Coordinates of C-alpha atoms in Angstrom, one line a residue:
X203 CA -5.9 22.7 3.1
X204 CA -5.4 20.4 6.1
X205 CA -8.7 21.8 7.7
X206 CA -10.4 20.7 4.4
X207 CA -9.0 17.5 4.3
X208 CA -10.0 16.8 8.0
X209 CA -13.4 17.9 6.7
X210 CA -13.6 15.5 4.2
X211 CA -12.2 12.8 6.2
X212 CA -14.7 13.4 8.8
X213 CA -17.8 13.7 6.6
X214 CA -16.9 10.3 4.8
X215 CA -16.5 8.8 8.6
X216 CA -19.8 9.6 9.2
X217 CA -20.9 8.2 6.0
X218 CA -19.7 5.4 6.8
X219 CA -20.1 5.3 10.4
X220 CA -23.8 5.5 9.6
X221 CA -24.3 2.7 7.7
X222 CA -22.1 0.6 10.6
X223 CA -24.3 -1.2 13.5
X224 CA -21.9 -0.9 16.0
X225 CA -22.0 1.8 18.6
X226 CA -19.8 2.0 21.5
X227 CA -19.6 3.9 25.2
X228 CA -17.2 4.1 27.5
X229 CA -14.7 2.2 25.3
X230 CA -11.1 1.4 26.6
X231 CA -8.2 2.2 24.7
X232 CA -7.2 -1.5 24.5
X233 CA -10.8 -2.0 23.0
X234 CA -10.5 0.3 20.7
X235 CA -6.5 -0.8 19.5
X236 CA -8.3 -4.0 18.8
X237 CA -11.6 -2.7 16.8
X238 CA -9.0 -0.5 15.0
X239 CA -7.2 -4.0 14.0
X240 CA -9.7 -5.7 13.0
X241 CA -12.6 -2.5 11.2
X242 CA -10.3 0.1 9.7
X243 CA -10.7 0.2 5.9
X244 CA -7.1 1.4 5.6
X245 CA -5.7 -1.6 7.1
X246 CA -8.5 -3.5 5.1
X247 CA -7.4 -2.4 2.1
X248 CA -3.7 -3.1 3.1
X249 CA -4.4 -6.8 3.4
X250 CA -6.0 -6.6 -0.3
X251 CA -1.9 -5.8 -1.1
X252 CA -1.1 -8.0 1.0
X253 CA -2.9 -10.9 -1.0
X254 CA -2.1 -9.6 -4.2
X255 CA 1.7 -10.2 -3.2
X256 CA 0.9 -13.9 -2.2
X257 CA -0.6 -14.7 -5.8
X258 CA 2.9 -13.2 -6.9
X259 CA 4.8 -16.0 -5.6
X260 CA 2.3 -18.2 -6.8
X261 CA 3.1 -16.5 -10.3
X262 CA 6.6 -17.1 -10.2
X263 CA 6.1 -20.6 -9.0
X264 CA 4.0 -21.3 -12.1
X265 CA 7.0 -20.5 -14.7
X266 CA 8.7 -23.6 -13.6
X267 CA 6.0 -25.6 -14.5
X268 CA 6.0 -24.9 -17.8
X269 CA 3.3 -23.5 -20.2
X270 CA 0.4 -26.2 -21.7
X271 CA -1.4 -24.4 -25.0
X272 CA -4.5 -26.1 -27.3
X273 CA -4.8 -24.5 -30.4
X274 CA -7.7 -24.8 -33.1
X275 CA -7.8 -23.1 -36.4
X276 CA -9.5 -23.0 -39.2
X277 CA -9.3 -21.7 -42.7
X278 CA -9.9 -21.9 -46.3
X279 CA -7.9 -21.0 -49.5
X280 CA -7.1 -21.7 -53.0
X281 CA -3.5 -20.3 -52.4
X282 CA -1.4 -23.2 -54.3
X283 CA 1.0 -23.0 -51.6
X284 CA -1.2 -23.2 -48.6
X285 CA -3.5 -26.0 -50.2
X286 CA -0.2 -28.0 -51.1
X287 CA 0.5 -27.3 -47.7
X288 CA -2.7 -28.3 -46.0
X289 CA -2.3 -31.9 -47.8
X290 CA 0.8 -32.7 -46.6
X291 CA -0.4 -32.1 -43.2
X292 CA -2.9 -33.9 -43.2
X293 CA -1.0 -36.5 -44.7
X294 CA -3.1 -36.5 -48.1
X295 CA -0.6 -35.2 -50.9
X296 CA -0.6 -37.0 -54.0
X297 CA 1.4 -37.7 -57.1
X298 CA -1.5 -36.0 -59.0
X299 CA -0.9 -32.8 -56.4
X300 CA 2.9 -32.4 -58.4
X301 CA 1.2 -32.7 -61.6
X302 CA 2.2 -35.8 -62.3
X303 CA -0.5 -36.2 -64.6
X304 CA 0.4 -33.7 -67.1
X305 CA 3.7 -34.8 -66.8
X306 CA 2.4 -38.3 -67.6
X307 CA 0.9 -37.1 -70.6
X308 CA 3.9 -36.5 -72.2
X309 CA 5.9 -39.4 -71.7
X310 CA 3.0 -41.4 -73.1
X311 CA 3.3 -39.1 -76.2
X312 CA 6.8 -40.0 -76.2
X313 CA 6.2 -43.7 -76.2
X314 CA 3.7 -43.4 -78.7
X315 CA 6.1 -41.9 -81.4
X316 CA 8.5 -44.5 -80.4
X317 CA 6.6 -47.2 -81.5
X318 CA 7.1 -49.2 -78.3
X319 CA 11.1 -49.4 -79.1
X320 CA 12.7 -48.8 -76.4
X321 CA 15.6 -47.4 -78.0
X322 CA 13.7 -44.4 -80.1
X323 CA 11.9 -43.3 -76.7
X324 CA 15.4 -42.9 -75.0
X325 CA 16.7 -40.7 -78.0
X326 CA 13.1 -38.7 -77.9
X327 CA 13.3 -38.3 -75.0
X328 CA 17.1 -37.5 -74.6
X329 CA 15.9 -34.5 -77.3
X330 CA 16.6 -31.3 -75.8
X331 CA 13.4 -29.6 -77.4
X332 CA 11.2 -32.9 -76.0
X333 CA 13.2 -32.4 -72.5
X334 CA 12.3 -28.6 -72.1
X335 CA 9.0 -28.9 -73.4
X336 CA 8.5 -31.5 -70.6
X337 CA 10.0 -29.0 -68.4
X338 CA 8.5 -26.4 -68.8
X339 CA 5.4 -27.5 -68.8
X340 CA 3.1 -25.7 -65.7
X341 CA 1.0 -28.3 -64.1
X342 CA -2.9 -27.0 -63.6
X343 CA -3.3 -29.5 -60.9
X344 CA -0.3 -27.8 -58.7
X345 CA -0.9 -24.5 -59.4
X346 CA -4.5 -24.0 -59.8
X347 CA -5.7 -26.2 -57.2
X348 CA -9.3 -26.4 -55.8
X349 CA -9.9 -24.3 -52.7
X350 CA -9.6 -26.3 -50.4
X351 CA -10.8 -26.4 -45.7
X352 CA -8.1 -26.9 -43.0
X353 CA -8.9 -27.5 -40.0
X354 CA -5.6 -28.2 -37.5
X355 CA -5.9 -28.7 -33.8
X356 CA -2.9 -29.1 -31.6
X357 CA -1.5 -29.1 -27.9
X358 CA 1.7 -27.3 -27.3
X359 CA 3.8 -28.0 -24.4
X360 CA 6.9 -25.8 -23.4
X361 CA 9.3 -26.1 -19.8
X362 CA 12.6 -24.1 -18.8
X363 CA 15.0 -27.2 -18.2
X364 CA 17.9 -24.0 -17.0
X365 CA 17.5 -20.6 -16.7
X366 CA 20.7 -19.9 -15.4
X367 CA 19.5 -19.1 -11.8
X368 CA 16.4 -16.5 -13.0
X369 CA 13.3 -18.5 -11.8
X370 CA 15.0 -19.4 -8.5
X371 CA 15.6 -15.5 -8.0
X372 CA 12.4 -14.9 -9.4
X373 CA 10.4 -16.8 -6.7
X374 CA 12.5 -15.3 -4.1
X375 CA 12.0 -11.7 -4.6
X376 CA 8.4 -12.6 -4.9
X377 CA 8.4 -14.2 -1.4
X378 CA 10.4 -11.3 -0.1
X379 CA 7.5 -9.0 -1.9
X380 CA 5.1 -10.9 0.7
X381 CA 7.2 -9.7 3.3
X382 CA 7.7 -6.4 2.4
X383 CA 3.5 -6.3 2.3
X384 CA 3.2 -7.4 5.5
X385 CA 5.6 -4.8 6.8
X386 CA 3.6 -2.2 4.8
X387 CA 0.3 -3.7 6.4
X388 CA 2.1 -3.5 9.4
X389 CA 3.2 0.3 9.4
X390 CA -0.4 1.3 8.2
X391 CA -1.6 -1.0 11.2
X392 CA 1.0 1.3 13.4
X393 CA 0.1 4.3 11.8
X394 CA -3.4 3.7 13.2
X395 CA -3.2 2.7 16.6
X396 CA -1.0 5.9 16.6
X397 CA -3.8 8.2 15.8
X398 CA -6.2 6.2 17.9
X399 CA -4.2 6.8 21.1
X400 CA -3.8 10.2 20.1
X401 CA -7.4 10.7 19.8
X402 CA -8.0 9.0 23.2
X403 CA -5.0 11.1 24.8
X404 CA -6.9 14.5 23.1
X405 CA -10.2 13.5 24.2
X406 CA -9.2 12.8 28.2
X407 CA -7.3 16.3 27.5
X408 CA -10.0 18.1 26.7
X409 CA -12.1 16.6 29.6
X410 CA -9.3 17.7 32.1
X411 CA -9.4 21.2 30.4
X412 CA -13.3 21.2 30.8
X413 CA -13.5 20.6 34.0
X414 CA -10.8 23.3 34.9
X415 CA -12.8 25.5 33.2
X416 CA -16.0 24.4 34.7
X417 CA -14.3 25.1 38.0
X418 CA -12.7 28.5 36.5
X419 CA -16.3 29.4 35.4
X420 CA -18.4 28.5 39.2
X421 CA -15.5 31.2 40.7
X422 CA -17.0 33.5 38.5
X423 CA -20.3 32.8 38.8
X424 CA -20.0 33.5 42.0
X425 CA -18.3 36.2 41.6
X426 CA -20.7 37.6 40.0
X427 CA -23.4 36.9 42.4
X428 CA -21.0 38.9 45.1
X429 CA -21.0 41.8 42.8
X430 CA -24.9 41.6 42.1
X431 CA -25.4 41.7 45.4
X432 CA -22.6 44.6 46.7
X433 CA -24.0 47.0 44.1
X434 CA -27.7 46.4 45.4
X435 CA -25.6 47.5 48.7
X436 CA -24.1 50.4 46.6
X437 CA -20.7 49.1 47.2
X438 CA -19.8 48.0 43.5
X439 CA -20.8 50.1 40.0
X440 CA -22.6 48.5 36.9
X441 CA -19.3 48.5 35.1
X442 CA -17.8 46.4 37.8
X443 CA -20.7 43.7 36.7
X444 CA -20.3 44.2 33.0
X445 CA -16.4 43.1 33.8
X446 CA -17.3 39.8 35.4
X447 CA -20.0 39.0 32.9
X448 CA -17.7 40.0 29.9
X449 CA -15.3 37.2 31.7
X450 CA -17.7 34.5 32.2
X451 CA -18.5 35.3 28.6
X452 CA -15.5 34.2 27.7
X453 CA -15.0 31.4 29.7
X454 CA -18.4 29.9 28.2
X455 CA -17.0 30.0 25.0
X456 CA -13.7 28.8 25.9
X457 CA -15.8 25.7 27.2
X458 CA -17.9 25.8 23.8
X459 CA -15.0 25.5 21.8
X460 CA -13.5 22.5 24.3
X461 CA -17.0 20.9 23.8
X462 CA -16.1 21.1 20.1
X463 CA -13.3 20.1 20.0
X464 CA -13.5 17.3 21.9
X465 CA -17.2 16.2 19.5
X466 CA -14.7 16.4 16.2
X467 CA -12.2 14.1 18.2
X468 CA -15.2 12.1 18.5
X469 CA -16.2 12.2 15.0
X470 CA -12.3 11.0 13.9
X471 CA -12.4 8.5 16.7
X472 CA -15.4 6.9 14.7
X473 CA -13.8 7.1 11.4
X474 CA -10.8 5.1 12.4
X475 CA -12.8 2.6 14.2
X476 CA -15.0 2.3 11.3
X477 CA -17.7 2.4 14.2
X478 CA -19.7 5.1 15.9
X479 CA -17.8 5.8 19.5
X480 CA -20.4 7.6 21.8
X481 CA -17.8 7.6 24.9
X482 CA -14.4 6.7 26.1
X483 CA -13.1 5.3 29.3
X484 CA -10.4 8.0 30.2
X485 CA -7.0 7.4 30.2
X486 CA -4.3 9.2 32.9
X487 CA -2.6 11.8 31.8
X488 CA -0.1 11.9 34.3
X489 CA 0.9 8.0 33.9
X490 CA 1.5 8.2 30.4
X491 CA 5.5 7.0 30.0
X492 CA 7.8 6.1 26.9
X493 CA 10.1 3.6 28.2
X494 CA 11.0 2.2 24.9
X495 CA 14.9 1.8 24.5
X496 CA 16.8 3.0 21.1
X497 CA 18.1 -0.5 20.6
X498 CA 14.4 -2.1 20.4
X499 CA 13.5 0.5 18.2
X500 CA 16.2 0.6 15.6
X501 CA 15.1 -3.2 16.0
X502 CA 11.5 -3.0 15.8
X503 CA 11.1 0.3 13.0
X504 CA 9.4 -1.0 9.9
X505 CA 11.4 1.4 8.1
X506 CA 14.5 0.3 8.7
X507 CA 13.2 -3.5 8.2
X508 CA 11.8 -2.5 4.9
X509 CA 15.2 -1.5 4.1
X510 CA 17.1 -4.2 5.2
X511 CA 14.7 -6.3 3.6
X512 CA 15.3 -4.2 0.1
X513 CA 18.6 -4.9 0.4
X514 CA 18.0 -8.7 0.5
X515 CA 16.2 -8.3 -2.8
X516 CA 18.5 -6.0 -4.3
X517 CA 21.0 -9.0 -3.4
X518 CA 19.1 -11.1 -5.6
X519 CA 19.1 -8.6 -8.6
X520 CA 22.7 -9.2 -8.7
X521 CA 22.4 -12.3 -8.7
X522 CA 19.6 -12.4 -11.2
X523 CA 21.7 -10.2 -13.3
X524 CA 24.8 -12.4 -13.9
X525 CA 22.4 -15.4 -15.2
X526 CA 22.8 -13.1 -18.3
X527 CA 25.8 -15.2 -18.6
X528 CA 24.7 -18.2 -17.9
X529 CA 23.2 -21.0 -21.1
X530 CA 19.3 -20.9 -20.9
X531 CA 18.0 -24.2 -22.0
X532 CA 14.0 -25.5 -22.2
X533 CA 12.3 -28.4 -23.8
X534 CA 8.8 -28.4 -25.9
X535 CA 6.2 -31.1 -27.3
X536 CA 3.7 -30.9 -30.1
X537 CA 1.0 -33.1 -30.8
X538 CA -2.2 -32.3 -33.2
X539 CA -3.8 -33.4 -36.7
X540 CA -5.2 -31.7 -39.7
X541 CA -7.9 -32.9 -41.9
X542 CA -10.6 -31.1 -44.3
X543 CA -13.3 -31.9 -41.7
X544 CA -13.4 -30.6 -38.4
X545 CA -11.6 -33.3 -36.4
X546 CA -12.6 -35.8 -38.9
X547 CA -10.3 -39.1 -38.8
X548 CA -7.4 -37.5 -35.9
X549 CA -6.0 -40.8 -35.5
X550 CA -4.8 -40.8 -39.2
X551 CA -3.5 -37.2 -39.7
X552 CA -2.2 -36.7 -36.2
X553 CA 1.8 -35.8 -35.6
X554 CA 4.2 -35.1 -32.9
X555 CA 7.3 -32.7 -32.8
X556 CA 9.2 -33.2 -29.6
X557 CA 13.0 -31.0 -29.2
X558 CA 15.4 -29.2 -27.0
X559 CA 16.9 -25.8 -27.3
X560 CA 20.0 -24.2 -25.5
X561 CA 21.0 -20.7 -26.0
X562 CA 23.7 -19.0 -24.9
X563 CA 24.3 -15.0 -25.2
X564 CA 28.6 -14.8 -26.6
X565 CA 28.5 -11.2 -26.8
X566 CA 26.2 -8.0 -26.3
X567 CA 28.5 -5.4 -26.5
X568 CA 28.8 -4.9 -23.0
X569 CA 25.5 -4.8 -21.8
X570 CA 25.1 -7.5 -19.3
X571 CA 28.4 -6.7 -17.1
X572 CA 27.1 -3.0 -17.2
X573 CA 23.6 -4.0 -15.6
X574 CA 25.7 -6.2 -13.3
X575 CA 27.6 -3.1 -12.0
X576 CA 24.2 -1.2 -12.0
X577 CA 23.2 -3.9 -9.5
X578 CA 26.0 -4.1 -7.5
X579 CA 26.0 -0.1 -6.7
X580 CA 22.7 0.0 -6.4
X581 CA 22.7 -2.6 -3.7
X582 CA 25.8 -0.6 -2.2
X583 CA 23.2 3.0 -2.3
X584 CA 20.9 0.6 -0.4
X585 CA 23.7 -0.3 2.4
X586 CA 24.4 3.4 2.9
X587 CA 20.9 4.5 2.9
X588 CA 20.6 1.9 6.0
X589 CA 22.9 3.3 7.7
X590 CA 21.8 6.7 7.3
X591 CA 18.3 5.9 8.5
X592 CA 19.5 4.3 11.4
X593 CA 21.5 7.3 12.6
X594 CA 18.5 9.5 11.2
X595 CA 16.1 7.4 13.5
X596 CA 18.8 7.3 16.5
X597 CA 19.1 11.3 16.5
X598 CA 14.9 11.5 16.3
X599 CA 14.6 9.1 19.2
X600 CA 17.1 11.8 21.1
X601 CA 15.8 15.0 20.1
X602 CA 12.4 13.9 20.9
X603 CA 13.2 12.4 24.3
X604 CA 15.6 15.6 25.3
X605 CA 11.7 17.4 24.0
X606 CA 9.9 15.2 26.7
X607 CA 12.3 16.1 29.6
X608 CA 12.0 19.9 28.6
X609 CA 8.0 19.6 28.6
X610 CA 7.8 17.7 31.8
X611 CA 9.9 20.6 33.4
X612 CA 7.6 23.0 31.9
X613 CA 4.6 21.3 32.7
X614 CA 5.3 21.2 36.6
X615 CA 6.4 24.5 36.4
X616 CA 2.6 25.7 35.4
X617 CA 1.2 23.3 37.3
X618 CA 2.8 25.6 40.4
X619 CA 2.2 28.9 39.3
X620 CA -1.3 27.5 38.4
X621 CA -1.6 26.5 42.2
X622 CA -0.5 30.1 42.9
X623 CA -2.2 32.2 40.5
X624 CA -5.6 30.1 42.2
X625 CA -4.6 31.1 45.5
X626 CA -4.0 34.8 44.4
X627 CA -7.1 35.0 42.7
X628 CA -9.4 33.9 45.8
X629 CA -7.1 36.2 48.3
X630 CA -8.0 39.2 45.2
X631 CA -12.0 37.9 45.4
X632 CA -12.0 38.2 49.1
X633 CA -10.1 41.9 48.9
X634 CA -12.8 43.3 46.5
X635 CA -15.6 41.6 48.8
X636 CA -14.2 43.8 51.7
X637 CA -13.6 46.7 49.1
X638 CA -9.8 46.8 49.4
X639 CA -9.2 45.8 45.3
X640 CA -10.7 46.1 42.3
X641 CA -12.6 44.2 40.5
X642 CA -10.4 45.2 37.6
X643 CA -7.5 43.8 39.5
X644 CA -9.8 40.3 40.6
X645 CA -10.7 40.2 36.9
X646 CA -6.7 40.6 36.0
X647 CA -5.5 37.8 38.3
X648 CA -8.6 35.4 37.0
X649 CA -7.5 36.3 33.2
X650 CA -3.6 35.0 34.5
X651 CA -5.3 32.4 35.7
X652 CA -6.7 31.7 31.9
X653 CA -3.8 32.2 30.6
X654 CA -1.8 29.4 32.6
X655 CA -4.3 27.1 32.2
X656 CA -4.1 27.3 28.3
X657 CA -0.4 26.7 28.4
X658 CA -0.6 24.1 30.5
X659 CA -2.8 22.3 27.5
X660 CA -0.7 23.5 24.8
X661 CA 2.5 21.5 27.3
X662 CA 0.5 18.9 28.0
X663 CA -0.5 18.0 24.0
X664 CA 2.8 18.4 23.0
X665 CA 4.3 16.0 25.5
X666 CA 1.8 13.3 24.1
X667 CA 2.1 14.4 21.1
X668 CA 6.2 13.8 21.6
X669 CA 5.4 10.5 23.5
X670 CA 3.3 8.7 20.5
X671 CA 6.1 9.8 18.3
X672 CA 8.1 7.2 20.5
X673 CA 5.5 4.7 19.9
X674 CA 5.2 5.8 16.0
X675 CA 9.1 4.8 15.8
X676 CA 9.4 1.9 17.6
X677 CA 6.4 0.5 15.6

């Protein structure tokens, strides 16, 4: 899986490596730290989350300022309700909209049949049967109105006087957010220059390891150009040159496989950098030191400052949470008109609403000092965890420095018994050139000699590989 990945990764490096101007040789590591910096699409696309968190405070700033809506509609309908409706709106009810005229209709019936005395309209009228006839009458004018436009347009205007804390809280968890993308931004910026030292560290590895090889393979060549010329002599058999070329064999493909290796570190090197690398300034391997102490990186981890800075915000939760018990209190202002036209005479149907409101929550069964407990122990999981990754980070920074020491004794170790095993194998060369060994046994000591040298690569890649850890932690 992880080869298939590191495929994948490398074929889309290339991709876009390809379409990138920029070609570099014998690049420095610092040059490289900073092209990594400044090209890499991870850390690119890190500052996209990065932004995205600054328009978040900007978001929470907003809220304070209120909310400013226009609003147009328009309809039609012959609903007596809604046309009785419209009308007052727009300010252009009538008497005649009640009905009033049917109504009218009957009182002048009434006066007729009193003769204009005043006296017989009061007893007609004061008639129960005349009263509830009245009554009951259902005006045409109210309930079967004409259908009738409305057009309403109107600005609405709404501001939190007193939230009880939650826009202050609001707007600083959203500045903390900014933080907590820079420190992300930041650890994917660390993460980086991590694998870009790596890949220079590999790289002047597998140069070191070519050039012992290439060294490995002249000894053999010329090995084999003894032998070729002690069995024209009759002093050495066929199958003592079929030994030595079987070994040179497989140093040239020890080298082929270096050679490969080192093109694929290549090939990732250019990925990072966003930027086709063609060669690298080489870095010592034997001046490569972590000198970093545990108290600067306990300070300096982006883990633990991500942390600590969670615990900042679950701080505020709390807070935020007990503003449950606090009054929330805004203000709003309408102005508009209505008319039958579309914004026909404004100045004569227009209207304003203005008002406060204050709410305050009595009783929830419970609820809001529940999620205030929720808070409070979740901020108290957040202080433990803190601690834990401190220790956790404390006990990584020993194991992998008690790792180093334990390397750097191995390493000098081989690098002795490599010194030896080269001196044995050219005292063994000179012994089958005067026909006192084998060329079994020069071909055994030159195989030992292999052997060491591959440790001593496996050592010296785990030590770096230890060493960056350092780095990884303190950054």
């Amino acid at each position: 899986m992880k080869k298939i990945l590191l495929g994948f990764m490398l074929f889309l490096g290339s991709a876009l490596v390809a379409d990138h101007n920029t070609t570099y040789e014998n690049l420095t590591l610092q040059e490289a730290l900073d092209i990594v910096q400044k090209d890499n699409l991870e850390i690119n696309i890190a500052d996209f989350d990065r932004e995205v968190a600054k328009l978040g405070v900007k978001v929470a700033n907003g809220y304070s300022f209120g909310k400013l809506d226009a609003e147009l509609m328009g309809l039609r309908s012959n609903d007596a309700g809604n046309v009785f409706g419209f009308k007052l709106q727009s300010r252009e009810a009538s008497f005649g909209d009640f009905g009033f005229s049917e109504f009218l209709g009957g009182v002048g019936q009434a006066i007729g049949m009193s003769g204009g005395d005043f006296g017989a309209f009061a007893n007609i009228m004061g008639n129960p049967q005349m009263s509830d006839q009245l009554l009951s009458t259902t005006p045409k004018d109210l309930n079967y109105p004409e259908d009738r436009n409305h057009f309403d347009a109107k600005l609405m205007y709404m501001i939190p006087l007193y939230t009880g804390g939650k826009l202050s809280k609001y707007r600083d968890i959203a500045g903390k957010m900014v933080k907590m993308s820079r420190l992300d931004k930041q650890k994917v910026e660390a993460q980086k220059k991590y694998e870009v030292r790596k890949a220079y560290y590999d790289i002047s590895l597998l140069y070191q390891f070519e050039k012992d090889l290439t060294t490995i393979k002249n000894n053999i060549t010329k090995l084999k150009n003894a032998t070729i010329s002690m069995r024209e002599e009759g002093y050495a058999k066929k199958t003592d040159l079929l030994e030595v070329e079987s070994k040179l064999s497989n140093v040239e493909r020890m080298l082929f496989q270096a050679q490969a290796n080192k093109d694929l570190s290549y090939q990732f090197l250019s990925f990072l950098l966003n930027n086709e690398v063609k060669s690298i300034k080489k870095i010592s391997l034997n001046t490569f030191e972590c000198e970093i102490p545990l108290e600067n990186i306990l300070k300096r981890n982006r883990d633990i400052q991500k942390a600590e800075l969670g615990l900042q915000i679950q701080s505020n939760m709390v807070d935020l949470s007990k503003a449950s018990y606090k009054p929330e209190i805004g203000a709003f202002a309408e102005y508009g008109s209505s008319d039958d036209k579309f914004l026909n005479d404004f100045s004569s149907h227009d209207r304003y609403t203005v008002g406060v409101q204050a709410k305050l929550n009595i009783f929830n069964g419970g609820i809001d000092s529940a999620k205030v407990e929720q808070e409070k122990i979740k901020r108290l999981k957040v202080k433990k965890q803190i601690e834990l990754a401190k220790k956790g980070i404390s006990l990584q920074y020993k194991k992998i420095n008690t790792e180093i020491k334990n390397l750097d004794n191995q390493i000098d170790s081989i690098k002795k018994e490599i010194e030896l095993m080269d001196e044995i194998y050219q005292a063994y060369q000179e012994r089958y050139k005067e026909g006192l060994a084998s060329i079994n046994d020069v071909v055994i000591k030159q195989s030992q000699q292999i052997e060491k040298l591959l440790k001593l690569l496996e050592l010296q890649n785990n030590r770096n590989e230890k060493i960056l850890q350092i780095y990884k932690l303190a950054y």
